[in-house]
Short mmCIF file of C-alpha atoms and ligand atoms in Angstrom, two decimals:
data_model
loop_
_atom_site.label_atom_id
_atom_site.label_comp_id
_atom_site.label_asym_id
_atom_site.label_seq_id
_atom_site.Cartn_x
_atom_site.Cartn_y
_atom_site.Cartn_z
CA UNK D 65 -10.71 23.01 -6.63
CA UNK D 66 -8.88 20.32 -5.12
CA UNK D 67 -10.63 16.69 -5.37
CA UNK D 68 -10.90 14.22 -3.30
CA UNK D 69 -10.47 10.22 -3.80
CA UNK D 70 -11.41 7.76 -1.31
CA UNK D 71 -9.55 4.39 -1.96
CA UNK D 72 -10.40 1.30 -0.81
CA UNK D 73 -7.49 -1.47 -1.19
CA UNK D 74 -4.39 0.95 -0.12
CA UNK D 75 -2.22 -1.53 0.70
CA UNK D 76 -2.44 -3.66 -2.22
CA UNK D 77 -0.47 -3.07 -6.04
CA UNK D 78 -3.28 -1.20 -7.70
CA UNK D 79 -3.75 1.07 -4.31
CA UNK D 80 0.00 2.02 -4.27
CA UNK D 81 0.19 3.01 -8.28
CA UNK D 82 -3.42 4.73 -8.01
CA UNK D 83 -2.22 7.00 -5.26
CA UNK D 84 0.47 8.09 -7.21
CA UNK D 85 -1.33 8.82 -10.09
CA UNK D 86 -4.43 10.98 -8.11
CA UNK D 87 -1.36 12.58 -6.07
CA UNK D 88 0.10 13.62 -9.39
CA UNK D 89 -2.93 15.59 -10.30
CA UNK D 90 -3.38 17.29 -6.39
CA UNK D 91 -6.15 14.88 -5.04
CA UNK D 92 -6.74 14.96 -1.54
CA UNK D 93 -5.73 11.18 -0.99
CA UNK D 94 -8.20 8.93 1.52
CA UNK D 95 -7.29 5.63 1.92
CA UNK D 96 -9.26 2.75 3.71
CA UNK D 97 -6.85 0.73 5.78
CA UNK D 98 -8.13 -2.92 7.74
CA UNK D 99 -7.56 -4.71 10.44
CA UNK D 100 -6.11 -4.55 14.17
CA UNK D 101 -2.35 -3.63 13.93
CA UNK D 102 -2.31 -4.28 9.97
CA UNK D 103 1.60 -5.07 9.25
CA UNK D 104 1.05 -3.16 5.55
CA UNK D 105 -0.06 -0.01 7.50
CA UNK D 106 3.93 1.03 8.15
CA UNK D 107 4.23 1.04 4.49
CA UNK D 108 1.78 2.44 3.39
CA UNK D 109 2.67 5.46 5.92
CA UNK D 110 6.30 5.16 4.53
CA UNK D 111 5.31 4.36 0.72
CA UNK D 112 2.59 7.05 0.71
CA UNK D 113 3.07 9.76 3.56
CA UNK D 114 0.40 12.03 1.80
CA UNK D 115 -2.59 9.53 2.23
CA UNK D 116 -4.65 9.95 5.03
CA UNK D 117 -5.83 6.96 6.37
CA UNK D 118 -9.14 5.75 7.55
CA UNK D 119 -9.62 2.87 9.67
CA UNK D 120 -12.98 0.50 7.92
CA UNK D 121 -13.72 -3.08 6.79
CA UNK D 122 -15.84 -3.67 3.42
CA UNK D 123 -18.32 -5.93 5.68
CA UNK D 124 -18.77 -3.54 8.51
CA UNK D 125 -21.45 -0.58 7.36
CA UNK D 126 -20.91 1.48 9.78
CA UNK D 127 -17.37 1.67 9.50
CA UNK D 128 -17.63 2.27 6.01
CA UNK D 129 -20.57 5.17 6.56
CA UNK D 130 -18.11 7.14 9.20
CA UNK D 131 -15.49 6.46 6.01
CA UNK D 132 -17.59 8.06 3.37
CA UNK D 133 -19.01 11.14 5.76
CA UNK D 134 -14.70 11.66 7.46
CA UNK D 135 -13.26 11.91 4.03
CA UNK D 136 -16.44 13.78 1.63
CA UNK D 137 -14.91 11.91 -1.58
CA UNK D 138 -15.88 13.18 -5.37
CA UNK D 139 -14.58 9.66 -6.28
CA UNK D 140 -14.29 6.23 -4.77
CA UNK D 141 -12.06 4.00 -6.00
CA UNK D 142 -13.44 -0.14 -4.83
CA UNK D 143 -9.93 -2.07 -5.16
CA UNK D 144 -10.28 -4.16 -1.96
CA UNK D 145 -10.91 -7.60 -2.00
CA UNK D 146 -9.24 -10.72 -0.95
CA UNK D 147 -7.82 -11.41 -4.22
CA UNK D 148 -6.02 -14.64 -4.33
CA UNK D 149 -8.01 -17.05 -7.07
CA UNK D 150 -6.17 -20.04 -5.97
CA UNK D 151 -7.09 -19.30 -1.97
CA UNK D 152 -10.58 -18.19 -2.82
CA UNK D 153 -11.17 -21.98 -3.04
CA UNK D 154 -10.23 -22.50 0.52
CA UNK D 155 -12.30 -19.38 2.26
CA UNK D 156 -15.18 -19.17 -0.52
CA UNK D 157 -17.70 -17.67 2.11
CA UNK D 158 -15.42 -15.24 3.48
CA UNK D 159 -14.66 -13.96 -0.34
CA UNK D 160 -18.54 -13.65 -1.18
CA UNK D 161 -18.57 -11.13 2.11
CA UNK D 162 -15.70 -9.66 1.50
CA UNK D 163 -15.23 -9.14 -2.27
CA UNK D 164 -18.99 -9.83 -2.74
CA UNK D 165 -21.17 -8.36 -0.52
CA UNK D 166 -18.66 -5.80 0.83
CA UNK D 167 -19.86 -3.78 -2.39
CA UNK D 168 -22.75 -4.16 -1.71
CA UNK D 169 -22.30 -2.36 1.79
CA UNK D 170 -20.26 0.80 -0.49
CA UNK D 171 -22.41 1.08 -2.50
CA UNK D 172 -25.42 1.79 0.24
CA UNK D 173 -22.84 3.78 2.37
CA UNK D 174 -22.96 6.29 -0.76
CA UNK D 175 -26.19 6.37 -1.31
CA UNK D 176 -27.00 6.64 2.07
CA UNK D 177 -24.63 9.68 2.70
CA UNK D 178 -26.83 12.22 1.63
CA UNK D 179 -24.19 13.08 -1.03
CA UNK D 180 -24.61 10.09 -3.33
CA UNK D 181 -25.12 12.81 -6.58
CA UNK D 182 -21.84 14.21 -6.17
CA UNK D 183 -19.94 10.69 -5.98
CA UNK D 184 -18.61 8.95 -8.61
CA UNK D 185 -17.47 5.10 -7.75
CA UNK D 186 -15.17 2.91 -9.59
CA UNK D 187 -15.57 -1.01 -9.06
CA UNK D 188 -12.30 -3.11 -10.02
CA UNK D 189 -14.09 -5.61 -11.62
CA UNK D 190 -12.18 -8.66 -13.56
CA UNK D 191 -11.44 -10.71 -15.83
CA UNK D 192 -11.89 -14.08 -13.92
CA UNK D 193 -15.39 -13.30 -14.44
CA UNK D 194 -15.41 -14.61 -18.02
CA UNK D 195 -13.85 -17.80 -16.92
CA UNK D 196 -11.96 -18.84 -20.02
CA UNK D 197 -14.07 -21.26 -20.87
CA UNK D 198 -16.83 -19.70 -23.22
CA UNK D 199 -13.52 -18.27 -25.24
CA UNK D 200 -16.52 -17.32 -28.07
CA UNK D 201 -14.59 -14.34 -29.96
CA UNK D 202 -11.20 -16.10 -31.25
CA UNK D 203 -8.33 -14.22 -32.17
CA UNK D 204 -10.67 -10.73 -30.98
CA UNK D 205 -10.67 -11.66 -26.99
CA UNK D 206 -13.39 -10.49 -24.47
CA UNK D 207 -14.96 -7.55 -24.33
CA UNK D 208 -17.79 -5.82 -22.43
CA UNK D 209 -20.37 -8.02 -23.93
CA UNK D 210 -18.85 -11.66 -24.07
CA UNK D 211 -20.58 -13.78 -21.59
CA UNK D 212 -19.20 -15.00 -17.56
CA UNK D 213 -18.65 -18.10 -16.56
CA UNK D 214 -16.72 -17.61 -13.48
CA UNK D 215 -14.45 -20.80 -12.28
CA UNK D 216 -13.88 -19.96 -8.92
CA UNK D 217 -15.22 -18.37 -5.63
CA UNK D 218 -13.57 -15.19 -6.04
CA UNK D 219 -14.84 -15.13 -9.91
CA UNK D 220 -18.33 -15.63 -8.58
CA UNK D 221 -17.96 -12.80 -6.14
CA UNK D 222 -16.58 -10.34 -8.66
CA UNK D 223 -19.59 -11.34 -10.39
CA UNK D 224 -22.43 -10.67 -7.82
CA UNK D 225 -19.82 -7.19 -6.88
CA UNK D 226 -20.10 -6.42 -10.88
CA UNK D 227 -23.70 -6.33 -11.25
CA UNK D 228 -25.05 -5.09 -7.97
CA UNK D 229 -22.46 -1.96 -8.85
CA UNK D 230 -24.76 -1.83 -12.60
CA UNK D 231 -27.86 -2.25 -10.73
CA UNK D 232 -26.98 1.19 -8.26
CA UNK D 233 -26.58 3.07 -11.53
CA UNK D 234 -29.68 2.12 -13.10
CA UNK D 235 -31.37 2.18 -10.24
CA UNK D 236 -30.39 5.06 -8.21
CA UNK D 237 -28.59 7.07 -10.75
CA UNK D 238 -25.36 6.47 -9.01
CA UNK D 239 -22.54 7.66 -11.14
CA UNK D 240 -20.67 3.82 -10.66
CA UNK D 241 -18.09 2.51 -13.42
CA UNK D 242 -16.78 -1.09 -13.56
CA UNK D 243 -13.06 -1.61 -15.08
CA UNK D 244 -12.81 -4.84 -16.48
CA UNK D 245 -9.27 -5.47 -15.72
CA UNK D 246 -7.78 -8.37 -17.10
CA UNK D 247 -4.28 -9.10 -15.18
CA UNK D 248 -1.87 -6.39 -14.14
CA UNK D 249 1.48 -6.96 -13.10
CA UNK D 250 4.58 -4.87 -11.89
CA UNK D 251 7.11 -4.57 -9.19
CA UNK D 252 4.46 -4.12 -6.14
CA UNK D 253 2.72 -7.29 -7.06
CA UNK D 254 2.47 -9.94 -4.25
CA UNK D 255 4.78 -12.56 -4.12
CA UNK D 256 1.75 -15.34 -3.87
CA UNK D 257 1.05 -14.19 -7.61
CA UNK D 258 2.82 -15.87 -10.64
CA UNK D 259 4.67 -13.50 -12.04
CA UNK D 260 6.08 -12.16 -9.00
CA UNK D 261 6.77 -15.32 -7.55
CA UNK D 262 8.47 -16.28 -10.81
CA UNK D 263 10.69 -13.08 -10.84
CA UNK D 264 11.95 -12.82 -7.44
CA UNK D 265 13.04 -16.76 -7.59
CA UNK D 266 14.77 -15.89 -10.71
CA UNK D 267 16.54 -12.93 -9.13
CA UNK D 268 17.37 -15.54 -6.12
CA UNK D 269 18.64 -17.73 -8.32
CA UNK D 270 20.71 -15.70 -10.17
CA UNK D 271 22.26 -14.44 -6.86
CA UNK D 272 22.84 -18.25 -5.76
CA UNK D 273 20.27 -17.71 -2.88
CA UNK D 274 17.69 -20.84 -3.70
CA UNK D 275 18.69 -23.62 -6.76
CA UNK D 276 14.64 -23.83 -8.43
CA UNK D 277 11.45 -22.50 -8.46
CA UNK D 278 8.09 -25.11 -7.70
CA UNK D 279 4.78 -23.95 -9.45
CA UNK D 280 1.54 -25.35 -10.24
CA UNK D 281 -0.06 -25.26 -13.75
CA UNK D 282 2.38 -24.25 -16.76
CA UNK D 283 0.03 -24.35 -19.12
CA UNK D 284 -3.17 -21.27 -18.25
CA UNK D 285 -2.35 -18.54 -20.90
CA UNK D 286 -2.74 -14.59 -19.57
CA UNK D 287 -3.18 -11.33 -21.08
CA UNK D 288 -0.84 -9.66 -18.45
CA UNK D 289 -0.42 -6.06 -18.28
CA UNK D 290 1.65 -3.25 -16.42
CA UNK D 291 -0.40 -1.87 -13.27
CA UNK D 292 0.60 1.33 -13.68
CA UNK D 293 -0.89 1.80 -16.70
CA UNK D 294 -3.83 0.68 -15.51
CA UNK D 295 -4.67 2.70 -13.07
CA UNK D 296 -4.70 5.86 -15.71
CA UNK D 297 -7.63 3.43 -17.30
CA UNK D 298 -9.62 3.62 -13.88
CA UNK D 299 -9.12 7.24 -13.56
CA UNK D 300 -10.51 8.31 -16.82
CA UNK D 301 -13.31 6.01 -16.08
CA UNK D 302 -14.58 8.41 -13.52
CA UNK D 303 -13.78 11.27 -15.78
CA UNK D 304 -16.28 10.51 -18.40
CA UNK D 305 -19.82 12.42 -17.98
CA UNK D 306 -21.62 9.01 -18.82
CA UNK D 307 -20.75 5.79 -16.05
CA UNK D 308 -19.81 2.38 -18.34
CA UNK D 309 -18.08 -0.54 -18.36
CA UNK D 310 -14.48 -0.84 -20.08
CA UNK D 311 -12.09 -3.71 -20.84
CA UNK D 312 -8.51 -2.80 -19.75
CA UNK D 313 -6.28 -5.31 -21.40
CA UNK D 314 -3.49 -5.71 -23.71
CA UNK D 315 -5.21 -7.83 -26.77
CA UNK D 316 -2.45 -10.26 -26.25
CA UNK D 317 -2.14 -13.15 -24.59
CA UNK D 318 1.30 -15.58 -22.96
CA UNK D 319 2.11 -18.64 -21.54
CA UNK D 320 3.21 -18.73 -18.18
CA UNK D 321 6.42 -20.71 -20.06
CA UNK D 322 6.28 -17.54 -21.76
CA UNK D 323 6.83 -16.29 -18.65
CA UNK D 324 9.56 -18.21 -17.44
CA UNK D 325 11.19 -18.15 -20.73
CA UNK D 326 11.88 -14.41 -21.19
CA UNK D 327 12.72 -14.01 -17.16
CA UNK D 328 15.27 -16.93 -17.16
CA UNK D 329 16.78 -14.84 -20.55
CA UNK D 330 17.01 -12.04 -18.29
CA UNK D 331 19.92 -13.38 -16.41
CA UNK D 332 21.38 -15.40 -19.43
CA UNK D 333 19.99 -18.71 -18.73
CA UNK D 334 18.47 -20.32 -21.98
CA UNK D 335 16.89 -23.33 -20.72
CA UNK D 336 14.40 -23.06 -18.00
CA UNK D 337 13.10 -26.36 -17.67
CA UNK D 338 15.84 -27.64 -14.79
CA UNK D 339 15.08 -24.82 -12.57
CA UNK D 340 11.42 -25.39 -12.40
CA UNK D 341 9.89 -28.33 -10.43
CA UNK D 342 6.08 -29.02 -9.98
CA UNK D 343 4.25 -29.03 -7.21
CA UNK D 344 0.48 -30.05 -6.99
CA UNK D 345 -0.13 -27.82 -4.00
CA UNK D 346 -0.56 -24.96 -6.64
CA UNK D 347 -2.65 -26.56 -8.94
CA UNK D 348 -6.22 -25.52 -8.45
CA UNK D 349 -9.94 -27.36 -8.32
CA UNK D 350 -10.92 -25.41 -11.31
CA UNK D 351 -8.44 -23.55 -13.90
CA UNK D 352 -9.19 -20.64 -16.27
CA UNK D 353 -7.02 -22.08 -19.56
CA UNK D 354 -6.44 -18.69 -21.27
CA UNK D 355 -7.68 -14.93 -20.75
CA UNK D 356 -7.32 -12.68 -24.01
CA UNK D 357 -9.37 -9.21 -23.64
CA UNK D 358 -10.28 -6.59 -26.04
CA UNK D 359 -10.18 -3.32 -25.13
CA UNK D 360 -11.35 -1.44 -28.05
CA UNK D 361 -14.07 0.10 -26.61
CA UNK D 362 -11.62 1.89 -23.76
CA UNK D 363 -8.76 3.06 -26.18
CA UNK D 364 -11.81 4.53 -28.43
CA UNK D 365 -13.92 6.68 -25.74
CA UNK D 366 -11.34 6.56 -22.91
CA UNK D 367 -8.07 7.20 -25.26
CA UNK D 368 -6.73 4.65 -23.07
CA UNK D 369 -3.44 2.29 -23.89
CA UNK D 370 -1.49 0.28 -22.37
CA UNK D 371 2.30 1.72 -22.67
CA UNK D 372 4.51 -1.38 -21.58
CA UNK D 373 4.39 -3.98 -23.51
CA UNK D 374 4.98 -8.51 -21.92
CA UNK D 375 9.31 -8.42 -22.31
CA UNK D 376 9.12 -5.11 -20.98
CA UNK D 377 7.26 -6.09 -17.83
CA UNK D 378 9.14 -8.92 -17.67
CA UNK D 379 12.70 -7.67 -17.35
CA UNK D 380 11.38 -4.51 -15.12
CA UNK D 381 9.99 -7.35 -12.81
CA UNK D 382 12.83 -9.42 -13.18
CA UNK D 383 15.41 -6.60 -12.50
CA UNK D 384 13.37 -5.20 -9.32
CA UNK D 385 13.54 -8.12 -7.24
CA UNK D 386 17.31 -8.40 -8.31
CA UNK D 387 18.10 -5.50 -6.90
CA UNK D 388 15.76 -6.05 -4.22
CA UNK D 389 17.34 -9.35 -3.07
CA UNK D 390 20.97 -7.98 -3.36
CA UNK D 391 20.05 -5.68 -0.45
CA UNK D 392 18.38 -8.33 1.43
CA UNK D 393 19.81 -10.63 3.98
CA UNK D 394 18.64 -13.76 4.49
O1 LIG N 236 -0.92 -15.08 -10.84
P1 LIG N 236 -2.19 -15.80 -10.59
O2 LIG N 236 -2.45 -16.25 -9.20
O3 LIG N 236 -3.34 -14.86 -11.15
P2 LIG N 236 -4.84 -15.14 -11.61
O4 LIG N 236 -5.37 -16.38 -11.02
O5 LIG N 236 -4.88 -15.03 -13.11
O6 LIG N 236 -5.62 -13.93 -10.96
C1 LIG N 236 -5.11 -12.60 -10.96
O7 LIG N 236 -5.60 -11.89 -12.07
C2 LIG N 236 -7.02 -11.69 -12.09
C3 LIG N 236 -7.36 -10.90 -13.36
O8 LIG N 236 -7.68 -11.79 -14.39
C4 LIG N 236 -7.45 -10.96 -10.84
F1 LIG N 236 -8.79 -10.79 -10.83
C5 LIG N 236 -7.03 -11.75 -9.60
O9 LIG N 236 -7.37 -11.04 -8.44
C6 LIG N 236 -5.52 -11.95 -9.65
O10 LIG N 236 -4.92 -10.67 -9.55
O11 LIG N 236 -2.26 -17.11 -11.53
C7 LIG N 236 -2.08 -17.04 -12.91
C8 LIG N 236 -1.98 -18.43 -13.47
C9 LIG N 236 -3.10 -19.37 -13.02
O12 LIG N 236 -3.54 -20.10 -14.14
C10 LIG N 236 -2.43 -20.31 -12.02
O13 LIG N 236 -3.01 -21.61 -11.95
O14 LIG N 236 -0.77 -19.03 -13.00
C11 LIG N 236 -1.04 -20.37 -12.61
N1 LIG N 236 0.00 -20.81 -11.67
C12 LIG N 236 0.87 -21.83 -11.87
N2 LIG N 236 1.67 -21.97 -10.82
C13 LIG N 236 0.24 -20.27 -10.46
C14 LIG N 236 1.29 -21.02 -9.91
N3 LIG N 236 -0.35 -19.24 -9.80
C15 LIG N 236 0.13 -18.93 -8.57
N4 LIG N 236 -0.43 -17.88 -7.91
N5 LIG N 236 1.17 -19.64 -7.98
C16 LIG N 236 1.77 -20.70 -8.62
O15 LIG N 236 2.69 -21.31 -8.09
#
């Protein structure tokens, strides 16, 4: 029989490569789209012409009700959220509504559907939950057990979001995973992200459209992933017979010179340090030094691994937005 996903967060990375992957195994594709005339709906319809599209906001329950009882999912997929670290810091009450609390409001809209046995939910939990700070398993990384210390709004958020999604399952019996994603990068990242904003201004520099690049923070170390990949993780998540917790991650972790290092070597230049200027604009009021996860736990039960490895990810990123911005006028 023909299943069918419910995805909240269409319009984003993980929405785009999660659709794929459910439309690659015949799911009946739902997906929750926001907002009065929202500009990412046109892609979306281009992008992914087999999703059908549900108008509902995390915050608004009744919204999110007629969302659940329209589309009759077997699986939920939670990837909204307003998930800019560096912004949450500017809107922190609007992020505890929206990546907070609007779980909250899921999570009641399934168990209030009359169908909340037959649902299985996925929360895209993350690693700016653990903060970087209490770094307490060297050289092994995080895993399911190491201990939060969120340093930022949004951390805090995915916090409350992570345990009030534990709390439904051992209190109603609410079949309700939470992915511990550390970061995930790829070609349909936003440009406000580093890496993306790092490999389109290489691409733009390599076709002589801007002369440098201004970022914040050189320094924070990440253990950055391909998104594709991990959306396969999620999946199997809500295959499993038991609900859990997993770390998706890659067990190692880079530099964002790292970073810069290996794009700038995509288009031969060996020294990256002229082309980068900093600006204090992106430094933030608190700053998560490194992230290093350990996802033992989801290769053992899940089978899961990641299959792209950092100079991979790099030059795919690196060569996407150069062919992007060859077509592009400015
Ligand atoms: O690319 P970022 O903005 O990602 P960040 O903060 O690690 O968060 C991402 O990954 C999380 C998973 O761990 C997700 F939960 C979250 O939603 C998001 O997807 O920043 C990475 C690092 C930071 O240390 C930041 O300070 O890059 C540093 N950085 C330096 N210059 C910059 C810049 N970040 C951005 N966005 N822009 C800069 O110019």
């Amino acid at each position: 029989m023909t299943k069918r996903a419910l995805i909240t967060g269409i319009t984003g990375q993980d929405g785009f490569h999660l659709a794929e992957l459910l439309k690659s195994k015949n799911y009946e594709i739902f997906g929750v789209i926001r907002g009065q005339q929202n500009p990412k709906k046109i892609i979306v319809e281009n992008d992914l012409p087999y999703v059908n599209l549900i108008e509902a906001d995390l915050t608004d329950t009744s919204s999110l009700n007629k969302a659940i009882k329209d589309s009759k999912p077997d699986e939920v997929y939670n990837l909204a959220a307003i998930s800019h670290v560096g912004y949450s810091f500017k809107i922190p009450n609007l992020v505890a509504q929206v990546t907070g609390v609007g779980v909250l409001n899921l999570l009641e809209s399934i168990r209030q559907s009359g169908r909340q046995e037959k649902i299985r939910f996925y929360q895209a939990s993350t690693s700016e939950m653990f903060g970087g700070l209490d770094y307490n398993r060297p050289g092994k990384g995080y895993d399911e057990n190491a201990l939060f210390h969120p340093r930022s709004p949004y951390g805090a958020a995915k916090l409350y979001a992570h345990w009030i999604t534990k709390n439904y399952r051992e209190s109603y019996g609410i079949h309700a995973s939470c992915g511990i994603l550390f970061n995930h990068e790829g070609p349909r990242r936003g440009l406000e992200f580093v890496t993306r904003k790092i490999s389109n201004a290489v691409a733009r520099i390599h076709l002589g459209k801007q002369d440098h690049i201004e970022l914040g923070n050189l320094e924070p170390k990440r253990d950055w992933g391909f998104a594709g990949d991990y959306v396969e993780g999620m999946w199997l998540m809500l295959q499993q017979e038991k609900p859990d917790d997993y770390v998706l991650a890659t067990g190692e972790t880079h530099s964002i010179k790292d970073f810069l290092e290996l794009a700038f070597k995509e288009i031969g230049i060996n020294d990256w340090k002229p082309y980068v200027r900093q600006n204090k604009a992106f430094l933030r009021p608190a700053e998560v030094d490194i992230l290093l996860g350990n996802p033992s736990k989801a290769e053992k039960i899940l089978g899961w691994k990641r299959k792209i490895d950092f100079p991979e990810l790099v030059k795919i990123m690196v060569e996407n937005d150069i062919t992007i911005e060859k077509n592009k006028k400015d």
